[in-house]
CSV table of C-alpha atoms in Angstrom, one decimal:
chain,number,residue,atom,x,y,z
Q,1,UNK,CA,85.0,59.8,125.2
Q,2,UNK,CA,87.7,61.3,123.0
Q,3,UNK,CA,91.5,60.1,123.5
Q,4,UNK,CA,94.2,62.6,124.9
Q,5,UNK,CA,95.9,62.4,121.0
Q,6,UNK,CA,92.2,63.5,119.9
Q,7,UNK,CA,92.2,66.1,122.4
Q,8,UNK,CA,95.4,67.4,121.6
Q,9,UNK,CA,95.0,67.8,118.1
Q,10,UNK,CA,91.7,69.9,118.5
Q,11,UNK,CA,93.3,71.7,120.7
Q,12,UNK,CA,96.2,72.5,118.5
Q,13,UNK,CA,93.4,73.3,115.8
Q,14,UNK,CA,91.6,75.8,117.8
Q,15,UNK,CA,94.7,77.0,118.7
Q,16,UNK,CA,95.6,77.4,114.9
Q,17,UNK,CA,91.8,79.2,114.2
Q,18,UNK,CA,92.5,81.5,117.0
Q,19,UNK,CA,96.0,82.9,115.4
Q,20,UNK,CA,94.7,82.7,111.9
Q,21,UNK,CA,91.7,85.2,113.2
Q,22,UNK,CA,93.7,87.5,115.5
Q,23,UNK,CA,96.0,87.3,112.3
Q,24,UNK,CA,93.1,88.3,109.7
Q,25,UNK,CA,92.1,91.1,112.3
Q,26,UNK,CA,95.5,92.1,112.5
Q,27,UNK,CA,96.5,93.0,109.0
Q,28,UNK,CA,92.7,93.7,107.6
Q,29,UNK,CA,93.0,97.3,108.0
Q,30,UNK,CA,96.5,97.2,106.2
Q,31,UNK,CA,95.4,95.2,103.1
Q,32,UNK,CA,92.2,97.8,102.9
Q,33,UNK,CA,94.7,100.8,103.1
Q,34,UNK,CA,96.9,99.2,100.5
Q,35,UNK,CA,94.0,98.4,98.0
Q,36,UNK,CA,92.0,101.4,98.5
Q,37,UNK,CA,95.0,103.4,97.6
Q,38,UNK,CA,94.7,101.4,94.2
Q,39,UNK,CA,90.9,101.7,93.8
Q,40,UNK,CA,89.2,103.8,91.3
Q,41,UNK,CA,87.1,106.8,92.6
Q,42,UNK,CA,83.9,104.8,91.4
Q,43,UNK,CA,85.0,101.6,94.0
Q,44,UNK,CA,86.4,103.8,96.3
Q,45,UNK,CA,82.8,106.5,97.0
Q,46,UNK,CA,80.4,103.2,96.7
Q,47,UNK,CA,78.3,101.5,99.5
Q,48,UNK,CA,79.0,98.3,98.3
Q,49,UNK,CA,81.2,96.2,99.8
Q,50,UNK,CA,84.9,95.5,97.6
Q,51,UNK,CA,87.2,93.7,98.2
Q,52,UNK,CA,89.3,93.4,95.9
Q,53,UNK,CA,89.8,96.4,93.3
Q,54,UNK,CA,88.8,95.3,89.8
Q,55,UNK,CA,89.7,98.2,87.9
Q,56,UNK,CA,93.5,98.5,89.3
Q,57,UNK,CA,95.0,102.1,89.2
Q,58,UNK,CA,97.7,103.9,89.9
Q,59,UNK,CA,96.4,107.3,89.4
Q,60,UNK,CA,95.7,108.3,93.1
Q,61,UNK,CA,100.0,107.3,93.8
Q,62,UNK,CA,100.9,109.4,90.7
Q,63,UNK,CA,98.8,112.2,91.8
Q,64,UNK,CA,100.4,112.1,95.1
Q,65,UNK,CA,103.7,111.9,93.5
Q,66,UNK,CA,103.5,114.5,90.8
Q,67,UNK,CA,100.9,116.9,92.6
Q,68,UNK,CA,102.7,116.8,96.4
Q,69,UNK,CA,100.6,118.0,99.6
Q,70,UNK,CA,99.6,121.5,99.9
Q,71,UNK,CA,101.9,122.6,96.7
Q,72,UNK,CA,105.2,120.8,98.3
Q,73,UNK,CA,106.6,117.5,97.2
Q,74,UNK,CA,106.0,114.7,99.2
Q,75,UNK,CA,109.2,113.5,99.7
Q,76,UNK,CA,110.1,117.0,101.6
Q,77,UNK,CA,107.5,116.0,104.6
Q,78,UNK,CA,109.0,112.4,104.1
Q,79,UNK,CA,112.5,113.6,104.7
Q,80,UNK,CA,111.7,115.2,107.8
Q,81,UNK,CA,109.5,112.2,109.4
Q,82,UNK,CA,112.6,110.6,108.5
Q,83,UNK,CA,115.1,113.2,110.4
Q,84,UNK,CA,112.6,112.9,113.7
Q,85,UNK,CA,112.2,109.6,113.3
Q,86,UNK,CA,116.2,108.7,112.9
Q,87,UNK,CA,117.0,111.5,115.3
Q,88,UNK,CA,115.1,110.2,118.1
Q,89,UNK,CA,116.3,106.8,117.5
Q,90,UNK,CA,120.1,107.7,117.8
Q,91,UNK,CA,119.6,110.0,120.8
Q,92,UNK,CA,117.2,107.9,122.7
Q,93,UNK,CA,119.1,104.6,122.3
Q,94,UNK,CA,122.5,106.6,123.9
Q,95,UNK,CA,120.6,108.2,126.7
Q,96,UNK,CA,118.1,104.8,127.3
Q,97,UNK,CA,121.7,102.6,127.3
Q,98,UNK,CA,123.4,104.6,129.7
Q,99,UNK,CA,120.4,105.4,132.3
Q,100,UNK,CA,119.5,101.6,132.0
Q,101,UNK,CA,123.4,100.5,132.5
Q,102,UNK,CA,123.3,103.2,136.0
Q,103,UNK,CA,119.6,102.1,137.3
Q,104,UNK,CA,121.0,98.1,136.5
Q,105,UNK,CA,124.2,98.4,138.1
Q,106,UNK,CA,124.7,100.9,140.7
Q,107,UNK,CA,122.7,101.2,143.9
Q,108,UNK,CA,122.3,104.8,144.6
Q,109,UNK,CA,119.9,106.9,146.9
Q,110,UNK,CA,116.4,107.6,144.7
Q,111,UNK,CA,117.4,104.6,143.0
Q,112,UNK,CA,113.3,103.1,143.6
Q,113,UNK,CA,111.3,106.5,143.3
Q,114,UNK,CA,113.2,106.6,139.7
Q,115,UNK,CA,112.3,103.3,138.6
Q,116,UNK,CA,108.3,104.1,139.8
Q,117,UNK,CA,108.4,107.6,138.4
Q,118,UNK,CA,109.3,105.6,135.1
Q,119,UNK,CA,106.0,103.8,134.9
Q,120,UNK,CA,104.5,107.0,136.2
Q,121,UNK,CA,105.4,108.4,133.1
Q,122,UNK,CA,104.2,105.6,130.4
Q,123,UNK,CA,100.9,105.8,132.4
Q,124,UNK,CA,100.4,110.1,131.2
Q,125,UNK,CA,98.8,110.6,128.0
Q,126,UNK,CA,101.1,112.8,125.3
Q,127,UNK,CA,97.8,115.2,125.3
Q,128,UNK,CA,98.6,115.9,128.8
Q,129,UNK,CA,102.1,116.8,128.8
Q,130,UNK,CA,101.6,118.7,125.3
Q,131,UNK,CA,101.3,122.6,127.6
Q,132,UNK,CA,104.3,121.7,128.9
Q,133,UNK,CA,106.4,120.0,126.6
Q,134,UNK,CA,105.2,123.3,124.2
Q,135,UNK,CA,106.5,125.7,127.0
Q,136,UNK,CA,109.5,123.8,127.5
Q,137,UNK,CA,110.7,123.9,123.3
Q,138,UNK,CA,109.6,127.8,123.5
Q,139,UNK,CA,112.2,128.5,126.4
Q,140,UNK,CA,115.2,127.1,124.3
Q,141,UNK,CA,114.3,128.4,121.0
Q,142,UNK,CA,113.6,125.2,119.3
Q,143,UNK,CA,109.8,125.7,118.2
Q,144,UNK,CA,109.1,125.5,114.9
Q,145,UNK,CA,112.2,123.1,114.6
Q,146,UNK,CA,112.8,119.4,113.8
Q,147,UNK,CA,115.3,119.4,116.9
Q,148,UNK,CA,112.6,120.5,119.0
Q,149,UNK,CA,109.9,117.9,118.0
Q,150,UNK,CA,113.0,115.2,118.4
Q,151,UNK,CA,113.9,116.5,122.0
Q,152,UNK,CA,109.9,115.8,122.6
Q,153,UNK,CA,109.8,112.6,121.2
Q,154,UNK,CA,113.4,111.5,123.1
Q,155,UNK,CA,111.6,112.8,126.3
Q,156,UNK,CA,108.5,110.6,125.4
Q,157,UNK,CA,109.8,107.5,124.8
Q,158,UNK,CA,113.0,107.3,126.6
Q,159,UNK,CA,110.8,105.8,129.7
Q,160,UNK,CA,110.1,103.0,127.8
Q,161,UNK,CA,113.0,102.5,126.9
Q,162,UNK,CA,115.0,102.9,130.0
Q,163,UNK,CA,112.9,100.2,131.9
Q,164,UNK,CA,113.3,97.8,128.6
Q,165,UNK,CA,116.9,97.7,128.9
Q,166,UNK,CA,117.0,97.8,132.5
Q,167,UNK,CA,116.2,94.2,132.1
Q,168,UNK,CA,118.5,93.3,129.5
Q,169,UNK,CA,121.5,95.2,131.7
Q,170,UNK,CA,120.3,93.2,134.7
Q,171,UNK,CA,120.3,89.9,132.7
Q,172,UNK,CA,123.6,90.0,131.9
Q,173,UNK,CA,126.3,88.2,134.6
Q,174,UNK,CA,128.2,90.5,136.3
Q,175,UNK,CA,131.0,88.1,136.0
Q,176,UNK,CA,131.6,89.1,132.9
Q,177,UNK,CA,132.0,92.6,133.5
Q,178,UNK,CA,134.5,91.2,136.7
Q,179,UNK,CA,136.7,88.6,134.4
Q,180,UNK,CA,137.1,91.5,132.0
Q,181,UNK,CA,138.4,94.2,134.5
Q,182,UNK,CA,140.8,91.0,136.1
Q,183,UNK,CA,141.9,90.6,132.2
Q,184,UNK,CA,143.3,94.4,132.6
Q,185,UNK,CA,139.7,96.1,130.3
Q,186,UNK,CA,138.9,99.1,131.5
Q,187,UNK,CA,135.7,100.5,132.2
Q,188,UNK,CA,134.7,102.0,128.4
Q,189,UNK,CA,136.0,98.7,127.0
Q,190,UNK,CA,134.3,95.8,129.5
Q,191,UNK,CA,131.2,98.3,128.5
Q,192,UNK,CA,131.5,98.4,124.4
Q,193,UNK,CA,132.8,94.9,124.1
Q,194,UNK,CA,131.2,93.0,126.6
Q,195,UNK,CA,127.6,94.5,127.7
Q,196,UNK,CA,127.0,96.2,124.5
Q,197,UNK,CA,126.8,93.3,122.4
Q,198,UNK,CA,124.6,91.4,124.9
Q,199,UNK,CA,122.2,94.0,125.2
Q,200,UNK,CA,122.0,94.6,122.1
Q,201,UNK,CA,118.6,93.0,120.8
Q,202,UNK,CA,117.0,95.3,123.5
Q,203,UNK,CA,118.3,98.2,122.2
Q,204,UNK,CA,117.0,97.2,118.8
Q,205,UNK,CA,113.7,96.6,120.1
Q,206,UNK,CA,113.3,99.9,122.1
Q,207,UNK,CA,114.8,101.7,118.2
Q,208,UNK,CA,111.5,100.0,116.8
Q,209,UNK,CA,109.3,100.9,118.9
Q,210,UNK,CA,110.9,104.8,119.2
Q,211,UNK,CA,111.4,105.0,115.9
Q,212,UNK,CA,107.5,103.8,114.5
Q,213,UNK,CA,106.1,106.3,117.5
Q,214,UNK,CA,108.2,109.6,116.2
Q,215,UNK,CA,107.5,108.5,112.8
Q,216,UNK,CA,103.4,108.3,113.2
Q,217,UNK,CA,103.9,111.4,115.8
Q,218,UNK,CA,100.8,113.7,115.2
Q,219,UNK,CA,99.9,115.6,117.8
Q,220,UNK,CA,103.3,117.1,118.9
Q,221,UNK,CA,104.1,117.8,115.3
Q,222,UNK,CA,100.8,119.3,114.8
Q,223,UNK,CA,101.5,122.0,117.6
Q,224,UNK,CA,105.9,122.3,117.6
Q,225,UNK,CA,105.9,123.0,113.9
Q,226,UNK,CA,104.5,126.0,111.8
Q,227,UNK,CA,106.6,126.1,108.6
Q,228,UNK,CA,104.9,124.1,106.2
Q,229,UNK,CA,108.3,123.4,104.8
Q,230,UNK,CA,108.9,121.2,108.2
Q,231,UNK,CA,105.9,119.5,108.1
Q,232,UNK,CA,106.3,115.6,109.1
Q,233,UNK,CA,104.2,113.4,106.7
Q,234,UNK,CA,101.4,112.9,109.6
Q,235,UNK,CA,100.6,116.8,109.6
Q,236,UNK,CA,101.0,116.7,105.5
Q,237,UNK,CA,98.4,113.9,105.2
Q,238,UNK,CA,95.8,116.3,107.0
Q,239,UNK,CA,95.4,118.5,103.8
Q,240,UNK,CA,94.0,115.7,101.9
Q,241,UNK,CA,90.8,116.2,105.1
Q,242,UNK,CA,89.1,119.3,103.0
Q,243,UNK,CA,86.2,121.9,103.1
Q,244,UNK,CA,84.6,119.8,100.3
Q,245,UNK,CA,84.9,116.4,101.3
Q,246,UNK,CA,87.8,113.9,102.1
Q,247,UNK,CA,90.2,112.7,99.0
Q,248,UNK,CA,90.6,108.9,100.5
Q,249,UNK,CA,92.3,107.5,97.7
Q,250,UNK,CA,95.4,110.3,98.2
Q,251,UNK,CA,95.0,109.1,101.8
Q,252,UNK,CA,95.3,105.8,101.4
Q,253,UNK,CA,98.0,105.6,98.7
Q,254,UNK,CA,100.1,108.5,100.7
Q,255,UNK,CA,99.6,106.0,103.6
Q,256,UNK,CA,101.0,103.1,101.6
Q,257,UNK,CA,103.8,105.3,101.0
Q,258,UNK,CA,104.2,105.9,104.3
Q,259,UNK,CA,104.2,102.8,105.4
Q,260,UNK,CA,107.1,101.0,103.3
Q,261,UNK,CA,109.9,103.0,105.5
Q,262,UNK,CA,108.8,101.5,108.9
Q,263,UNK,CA,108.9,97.8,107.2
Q,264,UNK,CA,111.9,98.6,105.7
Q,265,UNK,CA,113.7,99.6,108.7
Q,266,UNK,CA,111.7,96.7,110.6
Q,267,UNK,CA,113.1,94.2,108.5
Q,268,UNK,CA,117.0,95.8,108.6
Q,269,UNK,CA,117.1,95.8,112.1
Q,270,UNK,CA,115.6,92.7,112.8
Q,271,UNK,CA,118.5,91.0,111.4
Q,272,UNK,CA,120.5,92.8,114.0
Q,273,UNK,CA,118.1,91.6,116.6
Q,274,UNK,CA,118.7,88.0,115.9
Q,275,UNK,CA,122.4,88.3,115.0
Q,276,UNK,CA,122.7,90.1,118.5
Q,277,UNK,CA,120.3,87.1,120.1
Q,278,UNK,CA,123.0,84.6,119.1
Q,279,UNK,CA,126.1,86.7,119.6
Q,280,UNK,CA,125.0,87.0,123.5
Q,281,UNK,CA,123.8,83.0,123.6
Q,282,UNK,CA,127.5,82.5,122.1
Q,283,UNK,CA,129.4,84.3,124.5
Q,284,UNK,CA,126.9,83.8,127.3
């Protein structure tokens, strides 16, 4: 019979296994984007199995960079991911803060039905709602417009993030709020200096997760925008599916491309998110 020490350290070792494969599973298909995109055509159109890519190239990122998509520079159709992608991050996070601060606070008739209409809503597939969102852009004269893909994308993921911070504006003590209005703050100032900065890792995480869903947006994009020249980098990649066959190496290098702006702002705003973690366990 094994001792309880024994036990515990296979247990800590399976544990370890289990992470290290959900880990491997996890960022597989990344690593095989980011190689392929550096694979010659020869590794790239085989049946064999490669791992790694022997004959290293950069002719498939050059390509992409000199040639652009469909006669237009790439950096066009990253620009605008970038304006959907930043635009639905700004306006969603004002809207999500104040609904969540309202639903959190106040108790107000249709207060419930709201907060279950909200989970209604995160349970409809975009696909569904594409007719009328579509209808909806048409009647204020923002189709074929970036503003009108980022009014669908606020409308999309502003559920989610309403119900987030509805928790984060519910954590924080009331007290607070109360000492700073018997300390002579008014309303706007208990609300910038005092909630603000303790809700603020939530907001952060609902700006990553709106921000990586308007940036890999497809579908919307697909139908909202005609102009080529306002083409978000998920629509430009489609050119690369032809007639004559599928150019997987532009693919996966464009991909790669795409990639670097999510883990860039990933990493900038993380820093927030932790800064913010410890600035409301400080003042907490």
């Amino acid at each position: 019979m094994k001792s309880p020490q024994a036990r515990r350290r296979l247990g800590k070792a399976t544990l370890n296994a289990a992470g290290a494969l959900v880990f491997l599973v996890a960022v597989f298909p990344v690593y095989w984007m980011v190689s392929t995109g550096f694979k010659a055509n020869d590794q790239i159109f085989t049946t064999e199995f490669i791992p790694f890519p022997t004959h290293f190239t950069f002719e498939h990122v050059t390509r992409v960079l000199t040639d652009g998509v469909a006669g237009h520079s790439i950096w066009l159709y990253m620009r605008n991911s970038a304006i959907v992608a930043l635009g639905t991050v700004l306006i969603g996070a004002v809207f999500a803060l104040l609904s969540a601060t309202a639903v959190a606070r106040f108790r107000f008739k249709g207060r419930t039905p709201f907060l279950a209409l909200l989970l209604v809503a995160q349970m409809i597939p975009a696909e569904a709602l594409l007719i009328p969102l579509f209808l909806g852009v048409k009647r204020l004269g923002l189709y074929d417009q970036l503003l009108g893909l980022i009014v669908t994308q606020v409308a999309l993921t502003l559920p989610f993030g309403i119900w987030m911070l509805r928790t984060f504006v519910a954590a924080v003590p009331k007290s607070l709020e109360e000492a700073a209005w018997i300390d002579g703050a008014s309303r706007f100032t208990t609300f910038w200096k005092v909630l603000f900065p303790l809700v603020a890792p939530g907001l952060v995480a609902t700006s990553i997760f709106s921000f990586i869903t308007a940036w890999n947006e497809l579908i919307m994009a697909l139908y909202l925008i005609n102009d080529p020249l306002k083409y978000t980098m998920p629509v430009a990649l489609q050119y690369f599916f032809g007639q004559k066959g599928t150019d997987w190496g532009a693919i996966m290098a464009s991909s790669t491309m795409m990639t670097v702006p999510v883990v860039i702002f990933f990493l900038l705003v993380q820093r927030r998110m932790v800064s913010g973690l410890v600035a409301g366990a400080v003042k907490g």
